[in-house]
mmCIF file of C-alpha atoms and ligand atoms in Angstrom:
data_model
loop_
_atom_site.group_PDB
_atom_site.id
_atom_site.type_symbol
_atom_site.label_atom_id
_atom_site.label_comp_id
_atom_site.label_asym_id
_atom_site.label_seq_id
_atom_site.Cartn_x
_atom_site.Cartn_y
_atom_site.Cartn_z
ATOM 1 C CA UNK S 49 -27.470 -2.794 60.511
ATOM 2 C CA UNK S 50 -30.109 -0.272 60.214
ATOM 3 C CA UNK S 51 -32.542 -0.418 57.142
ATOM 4 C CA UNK S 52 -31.888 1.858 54.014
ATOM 5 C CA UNK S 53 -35.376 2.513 53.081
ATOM 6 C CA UNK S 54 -37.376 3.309 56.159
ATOM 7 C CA UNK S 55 -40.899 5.201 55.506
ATOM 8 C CA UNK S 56 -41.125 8.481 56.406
ATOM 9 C CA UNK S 57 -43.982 8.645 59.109
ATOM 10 C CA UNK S 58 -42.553 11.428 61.007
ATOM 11 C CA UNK S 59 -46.011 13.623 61.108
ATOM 12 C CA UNK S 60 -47.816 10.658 61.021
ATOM 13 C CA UNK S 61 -49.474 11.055 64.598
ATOM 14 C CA UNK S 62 -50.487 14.522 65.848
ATOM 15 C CA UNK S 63 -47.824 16.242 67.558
ATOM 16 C CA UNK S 64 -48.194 18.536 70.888
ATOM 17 C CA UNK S 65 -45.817 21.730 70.750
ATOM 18 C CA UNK S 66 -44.798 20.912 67.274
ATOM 19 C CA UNK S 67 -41.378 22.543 67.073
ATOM 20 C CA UNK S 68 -39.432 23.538 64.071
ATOM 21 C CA UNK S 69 -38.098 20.830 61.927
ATOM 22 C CA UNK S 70 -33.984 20.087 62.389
ATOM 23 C CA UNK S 71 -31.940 17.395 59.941
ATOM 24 C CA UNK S 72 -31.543 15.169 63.450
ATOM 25 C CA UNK S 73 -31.270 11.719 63.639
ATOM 26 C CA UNK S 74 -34.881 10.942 62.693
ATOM 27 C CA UNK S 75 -34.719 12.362 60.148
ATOM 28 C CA UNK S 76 -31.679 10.885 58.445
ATOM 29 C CA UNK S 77 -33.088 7.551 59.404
ATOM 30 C CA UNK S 78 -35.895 8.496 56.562
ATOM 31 C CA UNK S 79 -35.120 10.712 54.391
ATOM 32 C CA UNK S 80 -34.432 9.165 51.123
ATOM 33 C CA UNK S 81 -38.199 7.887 51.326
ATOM 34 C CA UNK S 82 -39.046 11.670 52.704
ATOM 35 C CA UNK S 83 -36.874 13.328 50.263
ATOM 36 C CA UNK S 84 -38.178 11.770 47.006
ATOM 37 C CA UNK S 85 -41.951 11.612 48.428
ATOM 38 C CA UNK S 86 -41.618 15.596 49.220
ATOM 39 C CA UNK S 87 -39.540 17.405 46.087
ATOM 40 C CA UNK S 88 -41.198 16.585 42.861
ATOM 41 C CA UNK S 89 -38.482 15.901 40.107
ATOM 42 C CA UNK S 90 -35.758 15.314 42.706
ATOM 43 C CA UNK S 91 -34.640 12.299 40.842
ATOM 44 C CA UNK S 92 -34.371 13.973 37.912
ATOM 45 C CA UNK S 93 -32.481 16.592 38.859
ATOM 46 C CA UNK S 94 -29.969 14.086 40.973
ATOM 47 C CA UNK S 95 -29.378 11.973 38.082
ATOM 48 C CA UNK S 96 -28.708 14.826 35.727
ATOM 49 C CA UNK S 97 -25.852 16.501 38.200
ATOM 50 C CA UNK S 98 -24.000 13.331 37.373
ATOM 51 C CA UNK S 99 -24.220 14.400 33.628
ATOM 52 C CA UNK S 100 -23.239 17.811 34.534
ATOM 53 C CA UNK S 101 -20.253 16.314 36.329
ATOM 54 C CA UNK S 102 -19.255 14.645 33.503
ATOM 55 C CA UNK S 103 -19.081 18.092 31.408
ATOM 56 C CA UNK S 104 -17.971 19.969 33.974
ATOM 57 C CA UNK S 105 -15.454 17.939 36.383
ATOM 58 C CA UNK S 106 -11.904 19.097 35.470
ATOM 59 C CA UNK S 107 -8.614 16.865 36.496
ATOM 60 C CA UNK S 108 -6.860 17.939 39.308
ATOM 61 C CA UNK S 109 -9.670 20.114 40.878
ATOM 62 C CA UNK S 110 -12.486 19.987 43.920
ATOM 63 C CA UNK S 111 -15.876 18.875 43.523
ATOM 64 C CA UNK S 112 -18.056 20.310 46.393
ATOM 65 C CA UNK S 113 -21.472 18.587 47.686
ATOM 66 C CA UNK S 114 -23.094 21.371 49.762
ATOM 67 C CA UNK S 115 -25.489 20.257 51.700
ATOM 68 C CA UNK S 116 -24.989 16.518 50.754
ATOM 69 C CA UNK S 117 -27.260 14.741 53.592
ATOM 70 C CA UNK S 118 -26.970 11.084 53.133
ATOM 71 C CA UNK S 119 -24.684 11.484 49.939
ATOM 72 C CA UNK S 120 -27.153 11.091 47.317
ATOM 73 C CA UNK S 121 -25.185 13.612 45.146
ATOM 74 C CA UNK S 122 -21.625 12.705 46.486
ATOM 75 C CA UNK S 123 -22.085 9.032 45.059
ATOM 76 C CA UNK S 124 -23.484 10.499 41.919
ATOM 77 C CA UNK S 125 -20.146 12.300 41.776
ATOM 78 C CA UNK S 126 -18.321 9.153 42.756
ATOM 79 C CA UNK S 127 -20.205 7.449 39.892
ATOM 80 C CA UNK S 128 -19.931 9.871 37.043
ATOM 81 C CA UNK S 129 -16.620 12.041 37.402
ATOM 82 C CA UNK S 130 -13.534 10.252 35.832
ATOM 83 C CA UNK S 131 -11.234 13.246 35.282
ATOM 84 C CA UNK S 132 -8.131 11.722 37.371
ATOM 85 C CA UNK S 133 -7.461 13.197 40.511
ATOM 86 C CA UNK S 134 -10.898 14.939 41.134
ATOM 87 C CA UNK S 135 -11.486 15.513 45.149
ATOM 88 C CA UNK S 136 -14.741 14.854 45.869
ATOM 89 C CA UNK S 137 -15.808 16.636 48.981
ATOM 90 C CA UNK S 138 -19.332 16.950 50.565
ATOM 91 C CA UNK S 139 -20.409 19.171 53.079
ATOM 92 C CA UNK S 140 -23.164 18.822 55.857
ATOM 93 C CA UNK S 141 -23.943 20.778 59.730
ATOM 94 C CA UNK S 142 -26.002 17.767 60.766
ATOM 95 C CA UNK S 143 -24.016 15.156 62.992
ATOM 96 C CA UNK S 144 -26.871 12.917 62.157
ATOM 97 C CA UNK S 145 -26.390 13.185 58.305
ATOM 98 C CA UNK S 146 -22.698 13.375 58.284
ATOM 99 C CA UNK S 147 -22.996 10.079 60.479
ATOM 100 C CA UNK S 148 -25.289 8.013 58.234
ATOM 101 C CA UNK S 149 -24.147 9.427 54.867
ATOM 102 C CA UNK S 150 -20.234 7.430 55.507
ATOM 103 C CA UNK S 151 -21.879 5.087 56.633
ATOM 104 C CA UNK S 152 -23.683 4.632 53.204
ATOM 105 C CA UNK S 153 -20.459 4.969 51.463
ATOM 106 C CA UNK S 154 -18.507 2.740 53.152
ATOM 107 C CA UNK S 155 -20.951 0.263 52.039
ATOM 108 C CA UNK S 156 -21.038 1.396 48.270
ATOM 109 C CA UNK S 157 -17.592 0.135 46.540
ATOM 110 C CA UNK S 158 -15.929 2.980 44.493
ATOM 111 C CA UNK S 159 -12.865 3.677 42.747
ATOM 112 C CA UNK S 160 -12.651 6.848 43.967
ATOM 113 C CA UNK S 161 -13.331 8.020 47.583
ATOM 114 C CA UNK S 162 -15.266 10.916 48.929
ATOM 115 C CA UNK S 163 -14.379 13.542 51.644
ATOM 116 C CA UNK S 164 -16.952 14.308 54.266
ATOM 117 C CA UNK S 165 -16.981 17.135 56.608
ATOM 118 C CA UNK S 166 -19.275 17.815 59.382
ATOM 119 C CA UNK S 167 -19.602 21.392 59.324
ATOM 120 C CA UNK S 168 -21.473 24.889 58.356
ATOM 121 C CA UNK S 169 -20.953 25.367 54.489
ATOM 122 C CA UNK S 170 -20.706 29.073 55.500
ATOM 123 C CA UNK S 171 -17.169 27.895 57.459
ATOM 124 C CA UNK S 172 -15.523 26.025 54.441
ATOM 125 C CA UNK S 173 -13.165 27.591 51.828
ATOM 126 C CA UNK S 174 -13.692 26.669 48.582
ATOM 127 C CA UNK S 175 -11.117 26.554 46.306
ATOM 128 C CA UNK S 176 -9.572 24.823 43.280
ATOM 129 C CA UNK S 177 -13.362 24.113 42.487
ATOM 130 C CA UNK S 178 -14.402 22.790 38.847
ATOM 131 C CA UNK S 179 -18.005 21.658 40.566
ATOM 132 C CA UNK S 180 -19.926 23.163 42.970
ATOM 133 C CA UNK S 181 -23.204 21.540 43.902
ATOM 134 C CA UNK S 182 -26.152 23.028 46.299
ATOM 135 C CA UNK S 183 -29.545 20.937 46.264
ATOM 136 C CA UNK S 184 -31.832 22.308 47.959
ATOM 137 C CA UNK S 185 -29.591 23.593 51.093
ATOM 138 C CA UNK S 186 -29.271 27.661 50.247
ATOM 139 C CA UNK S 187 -33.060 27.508 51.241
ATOM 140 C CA UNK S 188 -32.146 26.455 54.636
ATOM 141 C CA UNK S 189 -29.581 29.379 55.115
ATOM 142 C CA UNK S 190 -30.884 32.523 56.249
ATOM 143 C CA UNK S 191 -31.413 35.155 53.263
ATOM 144 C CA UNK S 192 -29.156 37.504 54.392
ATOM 145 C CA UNK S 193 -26.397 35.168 54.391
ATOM 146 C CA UNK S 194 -27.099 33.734 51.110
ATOM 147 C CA UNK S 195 -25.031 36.505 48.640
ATOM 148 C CA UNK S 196 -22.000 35.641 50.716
ATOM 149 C CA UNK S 197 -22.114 32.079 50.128
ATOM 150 C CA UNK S 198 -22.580 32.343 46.470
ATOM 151 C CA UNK S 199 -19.722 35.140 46.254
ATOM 152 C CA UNK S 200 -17.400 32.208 48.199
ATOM 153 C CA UNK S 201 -18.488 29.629 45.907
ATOM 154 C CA UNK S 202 -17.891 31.769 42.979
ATOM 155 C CA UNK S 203 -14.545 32.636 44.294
ATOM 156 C CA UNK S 204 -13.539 29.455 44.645
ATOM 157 C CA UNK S 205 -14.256 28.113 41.224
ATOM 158 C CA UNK S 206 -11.861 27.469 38.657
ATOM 159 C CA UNK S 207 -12.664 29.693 35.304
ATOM 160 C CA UNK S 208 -15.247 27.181 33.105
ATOM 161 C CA UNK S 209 -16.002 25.622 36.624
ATOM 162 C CA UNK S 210 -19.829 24.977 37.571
ATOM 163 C CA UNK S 211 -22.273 25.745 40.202
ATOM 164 C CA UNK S 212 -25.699 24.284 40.412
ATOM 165 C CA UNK S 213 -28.221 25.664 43.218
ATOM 166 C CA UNK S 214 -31.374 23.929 43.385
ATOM 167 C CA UNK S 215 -34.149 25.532 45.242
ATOM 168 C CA UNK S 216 -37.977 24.896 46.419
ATOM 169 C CA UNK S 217 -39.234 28.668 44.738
ATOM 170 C CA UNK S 218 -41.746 31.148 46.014
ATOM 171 C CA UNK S 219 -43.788 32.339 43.127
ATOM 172 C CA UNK S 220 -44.043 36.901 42.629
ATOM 173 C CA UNK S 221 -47.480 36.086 40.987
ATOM 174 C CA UNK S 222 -50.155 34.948 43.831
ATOM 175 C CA UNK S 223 -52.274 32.892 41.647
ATOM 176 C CA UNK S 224 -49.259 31.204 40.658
ATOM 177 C CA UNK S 225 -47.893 30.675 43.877
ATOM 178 C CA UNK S 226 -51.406 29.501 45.052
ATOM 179 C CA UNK S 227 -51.913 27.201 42.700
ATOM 180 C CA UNK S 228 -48.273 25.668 42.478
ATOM 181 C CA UNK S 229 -49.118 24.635 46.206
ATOM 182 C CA UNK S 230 -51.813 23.314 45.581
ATOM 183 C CA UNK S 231 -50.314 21.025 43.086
ATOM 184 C CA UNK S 232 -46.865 20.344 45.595
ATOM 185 C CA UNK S 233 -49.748 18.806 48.174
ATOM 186 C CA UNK S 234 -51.308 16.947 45.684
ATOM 187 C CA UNK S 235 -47.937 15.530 44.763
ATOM 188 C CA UNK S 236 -47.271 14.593 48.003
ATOM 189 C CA UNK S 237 -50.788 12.946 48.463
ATOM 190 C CA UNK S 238 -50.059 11.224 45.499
ATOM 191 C CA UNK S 239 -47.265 9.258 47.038
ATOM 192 C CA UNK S 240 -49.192 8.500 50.576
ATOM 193 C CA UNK S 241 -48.814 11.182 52.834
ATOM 194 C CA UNK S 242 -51.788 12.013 55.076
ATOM 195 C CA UNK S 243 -53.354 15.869 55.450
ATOM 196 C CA UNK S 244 -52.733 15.627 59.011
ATOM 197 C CA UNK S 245 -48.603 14.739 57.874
ATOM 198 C CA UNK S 246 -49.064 17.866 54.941
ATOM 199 C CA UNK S 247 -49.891 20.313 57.669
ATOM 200 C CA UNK S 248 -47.770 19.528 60.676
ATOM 201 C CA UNK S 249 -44.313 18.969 57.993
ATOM 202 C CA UNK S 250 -45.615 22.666 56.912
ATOM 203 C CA UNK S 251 -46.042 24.398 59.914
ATOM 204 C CA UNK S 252 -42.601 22.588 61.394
ATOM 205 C CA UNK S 253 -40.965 23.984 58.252
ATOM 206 C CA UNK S 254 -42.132 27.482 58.649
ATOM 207 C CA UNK S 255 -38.849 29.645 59.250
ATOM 208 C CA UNK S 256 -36.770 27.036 58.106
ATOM 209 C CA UNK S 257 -37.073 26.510 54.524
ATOM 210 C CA UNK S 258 -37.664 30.178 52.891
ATOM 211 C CA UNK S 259 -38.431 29.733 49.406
ATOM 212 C CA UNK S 260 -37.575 32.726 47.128
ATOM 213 C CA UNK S 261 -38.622 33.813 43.771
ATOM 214 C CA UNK S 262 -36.541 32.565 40.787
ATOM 215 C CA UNK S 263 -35.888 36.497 39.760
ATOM 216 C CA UNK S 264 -34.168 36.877 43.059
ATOM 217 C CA UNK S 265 -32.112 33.740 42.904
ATOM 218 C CA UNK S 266 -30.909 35.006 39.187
ATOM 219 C CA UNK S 267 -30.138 38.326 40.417
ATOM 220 C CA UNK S 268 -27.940 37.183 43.550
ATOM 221 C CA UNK S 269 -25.838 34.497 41.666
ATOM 222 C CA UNK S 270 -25.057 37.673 39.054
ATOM 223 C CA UNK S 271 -24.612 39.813 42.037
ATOM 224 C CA UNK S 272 -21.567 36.745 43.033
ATOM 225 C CA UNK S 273 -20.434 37.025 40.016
ATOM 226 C CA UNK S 274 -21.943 34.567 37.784
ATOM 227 C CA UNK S 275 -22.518 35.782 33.993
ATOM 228 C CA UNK S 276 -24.080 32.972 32.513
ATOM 229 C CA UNK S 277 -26.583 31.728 34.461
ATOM 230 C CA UNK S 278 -29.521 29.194 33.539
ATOM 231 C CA UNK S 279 -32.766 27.639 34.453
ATOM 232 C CA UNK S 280 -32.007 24.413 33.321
ATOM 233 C CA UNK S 281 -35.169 22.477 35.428
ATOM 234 C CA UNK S 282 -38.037 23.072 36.966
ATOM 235 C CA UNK S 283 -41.045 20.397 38.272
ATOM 236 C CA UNK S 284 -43.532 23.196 39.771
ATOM 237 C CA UNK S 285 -42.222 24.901 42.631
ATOM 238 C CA UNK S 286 -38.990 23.208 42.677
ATOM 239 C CA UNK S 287 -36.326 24.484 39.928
ATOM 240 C CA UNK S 288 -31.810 24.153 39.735
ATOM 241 C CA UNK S 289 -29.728 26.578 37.876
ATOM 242 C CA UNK S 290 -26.609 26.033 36.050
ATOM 243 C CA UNK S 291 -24.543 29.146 36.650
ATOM 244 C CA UNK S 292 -21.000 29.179 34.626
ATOM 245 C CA UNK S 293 -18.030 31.040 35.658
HETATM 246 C C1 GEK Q 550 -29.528 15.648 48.388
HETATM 247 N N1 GEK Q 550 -28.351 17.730 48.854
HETATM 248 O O1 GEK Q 550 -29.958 14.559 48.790
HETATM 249 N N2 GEK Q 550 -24.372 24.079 56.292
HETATM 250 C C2 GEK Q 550 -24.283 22.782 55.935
HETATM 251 N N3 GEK Q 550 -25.368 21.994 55.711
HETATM 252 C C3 GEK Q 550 -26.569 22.550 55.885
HETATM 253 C C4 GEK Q 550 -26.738 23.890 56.271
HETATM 254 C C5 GEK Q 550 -25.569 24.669 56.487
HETATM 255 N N4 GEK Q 550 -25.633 25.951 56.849
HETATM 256 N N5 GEK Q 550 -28.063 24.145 56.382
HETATM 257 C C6 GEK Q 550 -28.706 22.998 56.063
HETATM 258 N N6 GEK Q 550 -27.805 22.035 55.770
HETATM 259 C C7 GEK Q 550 -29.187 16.672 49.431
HETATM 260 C C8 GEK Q 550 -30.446 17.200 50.053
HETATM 261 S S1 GEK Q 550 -31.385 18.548 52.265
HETATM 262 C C9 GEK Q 550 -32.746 19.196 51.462
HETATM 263 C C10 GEK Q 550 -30.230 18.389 50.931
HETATM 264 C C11 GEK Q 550 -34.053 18.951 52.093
HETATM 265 C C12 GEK Q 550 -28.071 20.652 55.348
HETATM 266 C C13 GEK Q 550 -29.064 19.902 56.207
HETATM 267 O O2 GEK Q 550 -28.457 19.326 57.341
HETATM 268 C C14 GEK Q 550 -29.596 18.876 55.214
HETATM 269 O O3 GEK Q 550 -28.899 17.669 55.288
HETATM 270 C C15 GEK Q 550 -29.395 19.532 53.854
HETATM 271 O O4 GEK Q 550 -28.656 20.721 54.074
HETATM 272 C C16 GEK Q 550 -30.671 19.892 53.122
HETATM 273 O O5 GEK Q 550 -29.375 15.941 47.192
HETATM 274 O O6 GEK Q 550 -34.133 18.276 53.107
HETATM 275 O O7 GEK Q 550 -35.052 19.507 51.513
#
């Protein structure tokens, strides 16, 4: 049986031809520790989706992990929602993630189960949705596709039904932006990873993770439809919104 908690050491050594980083099976194989050692407040912001599950998960609907990795939120879900016959359904394009993440739940005893599908969230319908989570996956998705994922999501909800989109942000402001950096490194020195691991995760991440600023992100989940739409957390350059339709 393969460990739980395996450190992230992935940049550890110096890499030749450093290519751009992919959700493979490396990386599942670390990245709880990588995860909470890289997003400041992720935690936080996990623990509290299972209180907005418990105000916003309606009986007889879909609740939607997007993005779920190793199921972090999905066994929140399975944890919090107790509205009776609530599908829980999460959503990942890595083989690697999808693997390791049933894996995980099979070993975790619930009364409810979860659905997991290997596939693009871009490819799923959505529908009958009272819950629709997305932490920290839209940044992964090119920007051009992003309005069209939001508009399916907010199709797909149920009227009173719930989206939350958590993001890494890009600040408008350049001393802002600069020094929010700054303070994301120091995080992540803070909990033991090298400058020589800073440099090559941020250079492999180039092109992959494009952060945007929060004005944008407000103005595209309006553009989907969303009317009431909140900041409801932010640790630096990390933030989630609650949008309501
Ligand atoms: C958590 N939500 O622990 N379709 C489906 N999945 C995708 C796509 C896509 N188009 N693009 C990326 N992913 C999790 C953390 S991690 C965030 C989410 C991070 C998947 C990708 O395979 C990865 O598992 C996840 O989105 C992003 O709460 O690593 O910073």
């Amino acid at each position: 049986m393969s460990n739980n908690n395996q450190k992230d050491r992935l940049y550890a050594q110096p890499i030749n031809g450093l290519g751009q980083f992919a959700f493979d099976a490396n990386v599942a194989r670390v990245f709880p520790d990588m995860i909470s050692r890289s997003v400041p407040g992720y935690a936080a912001v996990t623990e509290m989706i299972g209180v907005l599950a418990g105000k916003y998960a309606q009986a007889n609907s879909r609740c939607y992990d997007l993005g779920c990795s190793l199921g972090a939120v999905t066994q929140i879900l399975l944890e919090r929602i107790e509205q009776p016959h609530c599908h829980i359904i999460g959503v990942d394009n890595s083989p690697a993630m999808v693997e390791r993440c049933c894996e995980l739940l099979n070993r975790t005893p619930h009364a409810h189960t979860a659905e997991i599908i290997c596939a693009d969230v871009r490819d799923i319908h959505i529908e009958r949705a009272s819950l629709v989570v997305m932490n920290f996956t839209l940044q992964f998705i090119e920007p051009d596709a992003r309005l069209d994922v939001l508009r399916a999501i907010y199709q797909g909800l149920l009227p009173g039904g719930a989206f939350v989109l958590s993001e890494k942000i890009q600040f408008q402001d350049t001393e802002q932006q600069q020094d929010f950096s700054e303070l994301h490194v120091e995080f992540k020195r803070s909990h033991g990873y090298s400058e020589l691991e800073i440099s090559q995760k941020r250079a492999a991440l180039e092109n992959v993770l494009i952060a945007e600023p929060v004005e944008q992100h407000i103005q595209r989940l309006r553009d989907a439809g969303f009317s009431r739409v909140y900041l409801w957390f932010q640790c630096l350059n990390f933030v989630s919104f609650l949008a309501i339709k």
